[in-house]
């Protein structure tokens, strides 16, 4: 066990306090605290958050050990122990490197531009329960994620399996000292993060630093400059290669979905569950590693049978019993279990939480120690109900101090599901692949048609952090979640925004705010378009109305007095040129007089809206709006002898007019990936469906209503289950719209129907069931908006409510 004095020694820091406490858990995100005892919090000052700001709150929750680069106020210094260091991240890495030095075992280090996480997971799936393995949870491959992963090594581990990702020169040297791989595996070289490197050669050289002291490097020999560079690097270490065409230790040949592999005197012929190049490459990396480790062909056959091309991420979706399903059952280990339980705890939309958990196979712990750790995690998160599946969980059932029931198999669990009231619950499915929790998912999931809007919560967080990075320290964010969060879902988006500590949410109508309150959202909520009939809800649910005319001002003021309210927060809308709603500049004196007659109201903010912040041709008008707004606000502040919080900027304004940030900014469409500054934002929404039917159509025949899709040459037509009732508008008919299938765009043929659309796939190699992307990272929403002669706002908000929303998180 590590103590704080040793941490100070390892990190060359200064100890303040007794520093005698023991360290068992490392924490870098204050929101993920579940076990305050024996926790060491590293207060990392980041681009978007400063960990030092959360020290007082953590002390109040029982944390007593901290690594900092700046000391807190004296009152907090007296209540906890601190190690003061020059660089907190370096200290975290030093502690992890020290921990790694205590283990003498094979460690596989995986790096490359693409496929790291999948290869790592497939290696773990292949080895299954044959070895006790500690591996990177999820994609924890960063400067912070790697040390947290390596810290999970335990005395029972027989193998380590860690991935390493870099964004800048100089980073891999630090990760190498933490991972210290004995076996290196290089996936490929691509253009990810290329903007931070002077050349592909520099990036390759940087990645290869991970293998500095490795015994062997495993890679694909393509006979190109990358292979030559790796071979030159391997002069002091062994190389072990695979190839389709070059000389290699493991030779491969792909023929019509059958992968033929030859190594030494062994030959394998494997039927694959996938055919895309990336998956085949990832599988060959996995097979080559198994060959190097000495596993025979029978073992490799069984290993490949376990592998599936599964989504490497958590999915959140609606269940049939007014509940929410979180499906995170593609793998299971302590790290990913901890992350999934944290995500479960964030969900506030239902009063009860249910954990469905299977035995854990891929672990570096002996069973007794493993399930002690599992029980500590589960007991700390306190789900209302736990359903355990597997003989190991049954054996250690006494460790779980909560309402829990245990089953030998998934079949037994499914048979017993009807015995439990799962209505109005959030259900986390966390299971090893062998337990086939997808069958449980199918039973619980709300049945809808095959068209789905996939909302990527990691992309949303990335975009939120980008806009945070543009703000001055004194400014905070109001996020617009009106119109069903621009079509992406209400409480699901609000939950993640609450977790990331935005200042306010803003909705269009009071009933949207009431729904958020019912779903456990306790952030301040601004109602942009309140009505007299909403007054009771505003007060009951502490919703803060926008006041934009005298009728609303007087009626609301009278109601608040009748209810005995004092200092009820309201927000003033000022019209500075948008001419949509709000008080005009000529109203300001009279507005001040009327406000002074309202004892129950407290003006929380005064704001206005820019009419054309995204259009440089109107910049003069934007500056004029800001000038008018400033003048109106100064009059208000002078009249009330206090500062009134202000906000003027929308998403485009945040990027283009930073001088007008004031106290808040209002983030809307930018959160979903739209930038007027060509910033590296991620598209959050991905509307997808699948091919329902394929048919041949002969010359002279027509396709669709009105016979507008006339065929002159033989064509192959695919029908997809999406139409104008789903938001795929009829204007996209007859070739104007296109969809993305297996790497290519294919045009609409004929008229779009209410529930279906026909696509011309002549010459394409596609099949029934293949995925069809309507918009997403593969087909940017801006391009679809261009076909529709509209803006991305309209495309997003037009996706019908009947289209199922699934929320994914890596």
Short mmCIF file of C-alpha atoms in Angstrom, two decimals, residues 3-235:
data_model
loop_
_atom_site.label_atom_id
_atom_site.label_comp_id
_atom_site.label_asym_id
_atom_site.label_seq_id
_atom_site.Cartn_x
_atom_site.Cartn_y
_atom_site.Cartn_z
CA UNK A 3 1.19 6.36 1.63
CA UNK A 4 1.20 10.10 0.97
CA UNK A 5 4.80 10.59 2.14
CA UNK A 6 5.91 8.12 -0.52
CA UNK A 7 3.84 10.02 -3.12
CA UNK A 8 5.74 13.19 -2.18
CA UNK A 9 9.05 11.35 -2.55
CA UNK A 10 8.11 9.82 -5.92
CA UNK A 11 6.84 13.10 -7.34
CA UNK A 12 9.55 15.26 -5.75
CA UNK A 13 6.85 17.24 -4.01
CA UNK A 14 6.47 19.00 -0.69
CA UNK A 15 4.31 17.37 1.98
CA UNK A 16 1.95 19.58 4.01
CA UNK A 17 0.23 17.87 6.91
CA UNK A 18 0.90 14.50 8.49
CA UNK A 19 0.86 12.76 5.09
CA UNK A 20 0.54 9.40 6.84
CA UNK A 21 -2.66 8.33 5.11
CA UNK A 22 -2.81 5.24 2.88
CA UNK A 23 -3.58 5.52 -0.84
CA UNK A 24 -5.71 2.92 -2.59
CA UNK A 25 -7.63 4.87 -5.23
CA UNK A 26 -6.47 7.60 -7.62
CA UNK A 27 -9.00 10.24 -8.63
CA UNK A 28 -8.75 13.00 -11.25
CA UNK A 29 -12.44 13.82 -11.79
CA UNK A 30 -14.25 15.12 -8.70
CA UNK A 31 -17.61 14.10 -10.17
CA UNK A 32 -16.63 10.41 -10.01
CA UNK A 33 -16.02 10.26 -6.28
CA UNK A 34 -17.69 7.28 -4.64
CA UNK A 35 -15.17 6.12 -2.01
CA UNK A 36 -13.60 9.05 -0.13
CA UNK A 37 -11.51 6.85 2.17
CA UNK A 38 -7.98 6.17 0.90
CA UNK A 39 -8.57 8.36 -2.18
CA UNK A 40 -5.79 10.54 -3.53
CA UNK A 41 -7.15 13.39 -5.66
CA UNK A 42 -4.88 14.89 -8.32
CA UNK A 43 -6.03 18.48 -8.85
CA UNK A 44 -5.25 18.83 -12.55
CA UNK A 45 -5.48 22.36 -14.01
CA UNK A 46 -6.90 21.68 -17.45
CA UNK A 47 -7.99 23.60 -20.49
CA UNK A 48 -11.64 23.45 -19.49
CA UNK A 49 -11.65 22.76 -15.74
CA UNK A 50 -9.25 23.42 -12.89
CA UNK A 51 -9.25 20.55 -10.41
CA UNK A 52 -8.13 22.89 -7.64
CA UNK A 53 -11.56 24.54 -7.67
CA UNK A 54 -13.19 21.34 -6.40
CA UNK A 55 -10.95 20.74 -3.38
CA UNK A 56 -13.33 22.34 -0.80
CA UNK A 57 -16.28 20.25 -2.04
CA UNK A 58 -14.20 17.07 -1.92
CA UNK A 59 -13.00 17.79 1.61
CA UNK A 60 -16.63 18.20 2.68
CA UNK A 61 -17.31 14.76 1.18
CA UNK A 62 -14.53 13.14 3.19
CA UNK A 63 -11.48 13.25 0.89
CA UNK A 64 -8.38 14.09 2.88
CA UNK A 65 -5.43 13.60 0.48
CA UNK A 66 -4.54 15.83 -2.46
CA UNK A 67 -1.76 16.42 -4.98
CA UNK A 68 -1.77 20.08 -6.04
CA UNK A 69 0.30 22.66 -7.88
CA UNK A 70 -1.32 25.53 -5.99
CA UNK A 71 -2.39 25.48 -2.36
CA UNK A 72 -5.98 26.18 -1.28
CA UNK A 73 -6.99 28.77 1.30
CA UNK A 74 -5.74 28.24 4.85
CA UNK A 75 -9.09 26.98 6.15
CA UNK A 76 -8.85 23.98 3.80
CA UNK A 77 -5.15 23.42 4.41
CA UNK A 78 -5.99 22.63 8.01
CA UNK A 79 -8.55 19.96 7.08
CA UNK A 80 -6.55 17.72 4.73
CA UNK A 81 -3.05 16.65 3.69
CA UNK A 82 -1.42 18.00 0.54
CA UNK A 83 1.53 17.20 -1.67
CA UNK A 84 2.54 20.32 -3.58
CA UNK A 85 4.26 19.63 -6.91
CA UNK A 86 5.30 21.63 -9.94
CA UNK A 87 3.15 19.62 -12.39
CA UNK A 88 0.20 17.51 -11.24
CA UNK A 89 -0.03 15.35 -14.36
CA UNK A 90 3.69 14.55 -14.14
CA UNK A 91 3.16 13.57 -10.51
CA UNK A 92 0.31 11.25 -11.48
CA UNK A 93 2.50 9.66 -14.15
CA UNK A 94 5.40 9.26 -11.71
CA UNK A 95 3.18 7.45 -9.20
CA UNK A 96 1.89 5.09 -11.92
CA UNK A 97 5.42 4.43 -13.21
CA UNK A 98 6.55 3.61 -9.67
CA UNK A 99 3.60 1.21 -9.31
CA UNK A 100 4.39 -0.46 -12.65
CA UNK A 101 7.98 -1.08 -11.54
CA UNK A 102 6.70 -3.53 -8.90
CA UNK A 103 5.40 -6.00 -11.51
CA UNK A 104 7.43 -8.44 -13.54
CA UNK A 105 5.00 -9.82 -16.10
CA UNK A 106 4.34 -9.71 -19.84
CA UNK A 107 2.82 -6.34 -20.79
CA UNK A 108 1.40 -5.69 -24.24
CA UNK A 109 1.51 -2.06 -25.38
CA UNK A 110 -0.74 -1.15 -28.31
CA UNK A 111 -0.42 2.05 -30.31
CA UNK A 112 -1.15 3.36 -33.80
CA UNK A 113 -3.48 5.86 -35.43
CA UNK A 114 -6.59 3.68 -35.62
CA UNK A 115 -7.93 0.45 -34.15
CA UNK A 116 -6.09 0.57 -30.81
CA UNK A 117 -9.16 0.08 -28.64
CA UNK A 118 -10.71 -2.62 -30.85
CA UNK A 119 -7.47 -4.61 -31.09
CA UNK A 120 -7.00 -4.33 -27.34
CA UNK A 121 -10.56 -5.56 -26.69
CA UNK A 122 -10.27 -8.40 -29.21
CA UNK A 123 -7.04 -9.58 -27.62
CA UNK A 124 -8.82 -9.60 -24.26
CA UNK A 125 -11.81 -11.46 -25.74
CA UNK A 126 -9.50 -14.00 -27.38
CA UNK A 127 -7.61 -14.81 -24.22
CA UNK A 128 -10.89 -14.83 -22.31
CA UNK A 129 -10.60 -16.44 -18.90
CA UNK A 130 -7.41 -18.35 -19.73
CA UNK A 131 -5.25 -15.67 -18.10
CA UNK A 132 -5.79 -13.00 -15.46
CA UNK A 133 -5.32 -9.76 -17.34
CA UNK A 134 -5.34 -6.07 -16.41
CA UNK A 135 -6.20 -3.89 -19.39
CA UNK A 136 -7.03 -0.33 -20.31
CA UNK A 137 -10.71 0.33 -19.56
CA UNK A 138 -12.50 1.74 -22.60
CA UNK A 139 -10.15 4.06 -24.46
CA UNK A 140 -8.16 5.38 -21.48
CA UNK A 141 -5.06 5.91 -23.61
CA UNK A 142 -4.17 9.53 -22.84
CA UNK A 143 -1.59 11.19 -20.60
CA UNK A 144 -4.10 10.88 -17.75
CA UNK A 145 -5.89 7.69 -18.82
CA UNK A 146 -2.74 5.54 -19.09
CA UNK A 147 -1.55 6.09 -15.50
CA UNK A 148 -5.05 5.44 -14.17
CA UNK A 149 -5.11 2.19 -16.18
CA UNK A 150 -1.68 0.99 -15.04
CA UNK A 151 -2.58 1.76 -11.42
CA UNK A 152 -5.13 -1.07 -11.71
CA UNK A 153 -2.37 -3.72 -11.91
CA UNK A 154 -2.68 -6.15 -9.02
CA UNK A 155 -0.66 -8.99 -7.57
CA UNK A 156 -2.89 -11.56 -9.27
CA UNK A 157 -2.29 -10.22 -12.79
CA UNK A 158 -0.58 -12.53 -15.27
CA UNK A 159 -0.72 -10.11 -18.21
CA UNK A 160 -0.97 -6.36 -18.76
CA UNK A 161 -2.66 -4.95 -21.87
CA UNK A 162 -2.56 -1.19 -22.34
CA UNK A 163 -3.13 1.14 -25.26
CA UNK A 164 -1.33 4.45 -25.74
CA UNK A 165 -2.51 7.41 -27.77
CA UNK A 166 -0.71 10.68 -28.40
CA UNK A 167 -1.65 14.09 -29.77
CA UNK A 168 1.66 15.98 -29.53
CA UNK A 169 5.38 15.32 -29.84
CA UNK A 170 7.03 14.32 -26.58
CA UNK A 171 4.02 12.53 -25.11
CA UNK A 172 4.92 8.91 -25.90
CA UNK A 173 8.18 9.07 -23.93
CA UNK A 174 6.09 9.72 -20.81
CA UNK A 175 3.67 6.88 -21.55
CA UNK A 176 6.51 4.45 -22.23
CA UNK A 177 7.91 4.94 -18.74
CA UNK A 178 4.47 4.09 -17.31
CA UNK A 179 3.49 1.10 -19.48
CA UNK A 180 6.98 -0.37 -20.04
CA UNK A 181 5.64 -2.90 -22.57
CA UNK A 182 7.54 -6.11 -23.14
CA UNK A 183 5.49 -6.77 -26.28
CA UNK A 184 4.72 -3.93 -28.68
CA UNK A 185 1.88 -3.97 -31.19
CA UNK A 186 1.59 -1.27 -33.87
CA UNK A 187 -1.79 -1.06 -35.64
CA UNK A 188 -1.29 1.46 -38.47
CA UNK A 189 -0.36 5.03 -39.33
CA UNK A 190 -3.11 7.47 -40.30
CA UNK A 191 -3.85 11.18 -40.22
CA UNK A 192 -5.35 11.38 -36.71
CA UNK A 193 -3.80 14.36 -34.82
CA UNK A 194 -1.52 15.02 -37.81
CA UNK A 195 -1.99 18.77 -37.35
CA UNK A 196 0.35 18.68 -34.34
CA UNK A 197 3.22 16.92 -36.14
CA UNK A 198 5.50 18.33 -38.83
CA UNK A 199 5.30 15.12 -40.88
CA UNK A 200 4.01 11.54 -40.86
CA UNK A 201 7.58 10.43 -40.26
CA UNK A 202 7.79 12.49 -37.08
CA UNK A 203 4.51 11.04 -35.84
CA UNK A 204 5.62 7.46 -36.59
CA UNK A 205 8.92 7.98 -34.81
CA UNK A 206 7.04 9.36 -31.82
CA UNK A 207 4.69 6.37 -31.65
CA UNK A 208 7.55 3.89 -31.91
CA UNK A 209 9.06 5.34 -28.72
CA UNK A 210 6.53 3.21 -26.83
CA UNK A 211 8.53 0.12 -27.84
CA UNK A 212 11.93 1.47 -26.72
CA UNK A 213 12.56 -1.39 -24.30
CA UNK A 214 10.15 -3.99 -25.70
CA UNK A 215 11.36 -7.51 -26.50
CA UNK A 216 9.38 -7.64 -29.75
CA UNK A 217 7.34 -5.39 -32.05
CA UNK A 218 4.35 -6.86 -33.88
CA UNK A 219 3.16 -5.07 -37.02
CA UNK A 220 1.89 -5.48 -40.57
CA UNK A 221 4.59 -5.60 -43.23
CA UNK A 222 3.22 -3.79 -46.27
CA UNK A 223 6.57 -3.28 -47.96
CA UNK A 224 6.17 0.48 -47.74
CA UNK A 225 8.16 3.23 -46.04
CA UNK A 226 6.26 2.70 -42.77
CA UNK A 227 7.27 -0.97 -42.65
CA UNK A 228 10.85 -0.06 -43.55
CA UNK A 229 10.94 2.54 -40.77
CA UNK A 230 9.66 0.03 -38.19
CA UNK A 231 12.11 -2.62 -39.40
CA UNK A 232 14.98 -0.17 -39.02
CA UNK A 233 13.74 0.64 -35.52
CA UNK A 234 13.76 -3.07 -34.62
CA UNK A 235 17.49 -3.64 -35.06
#
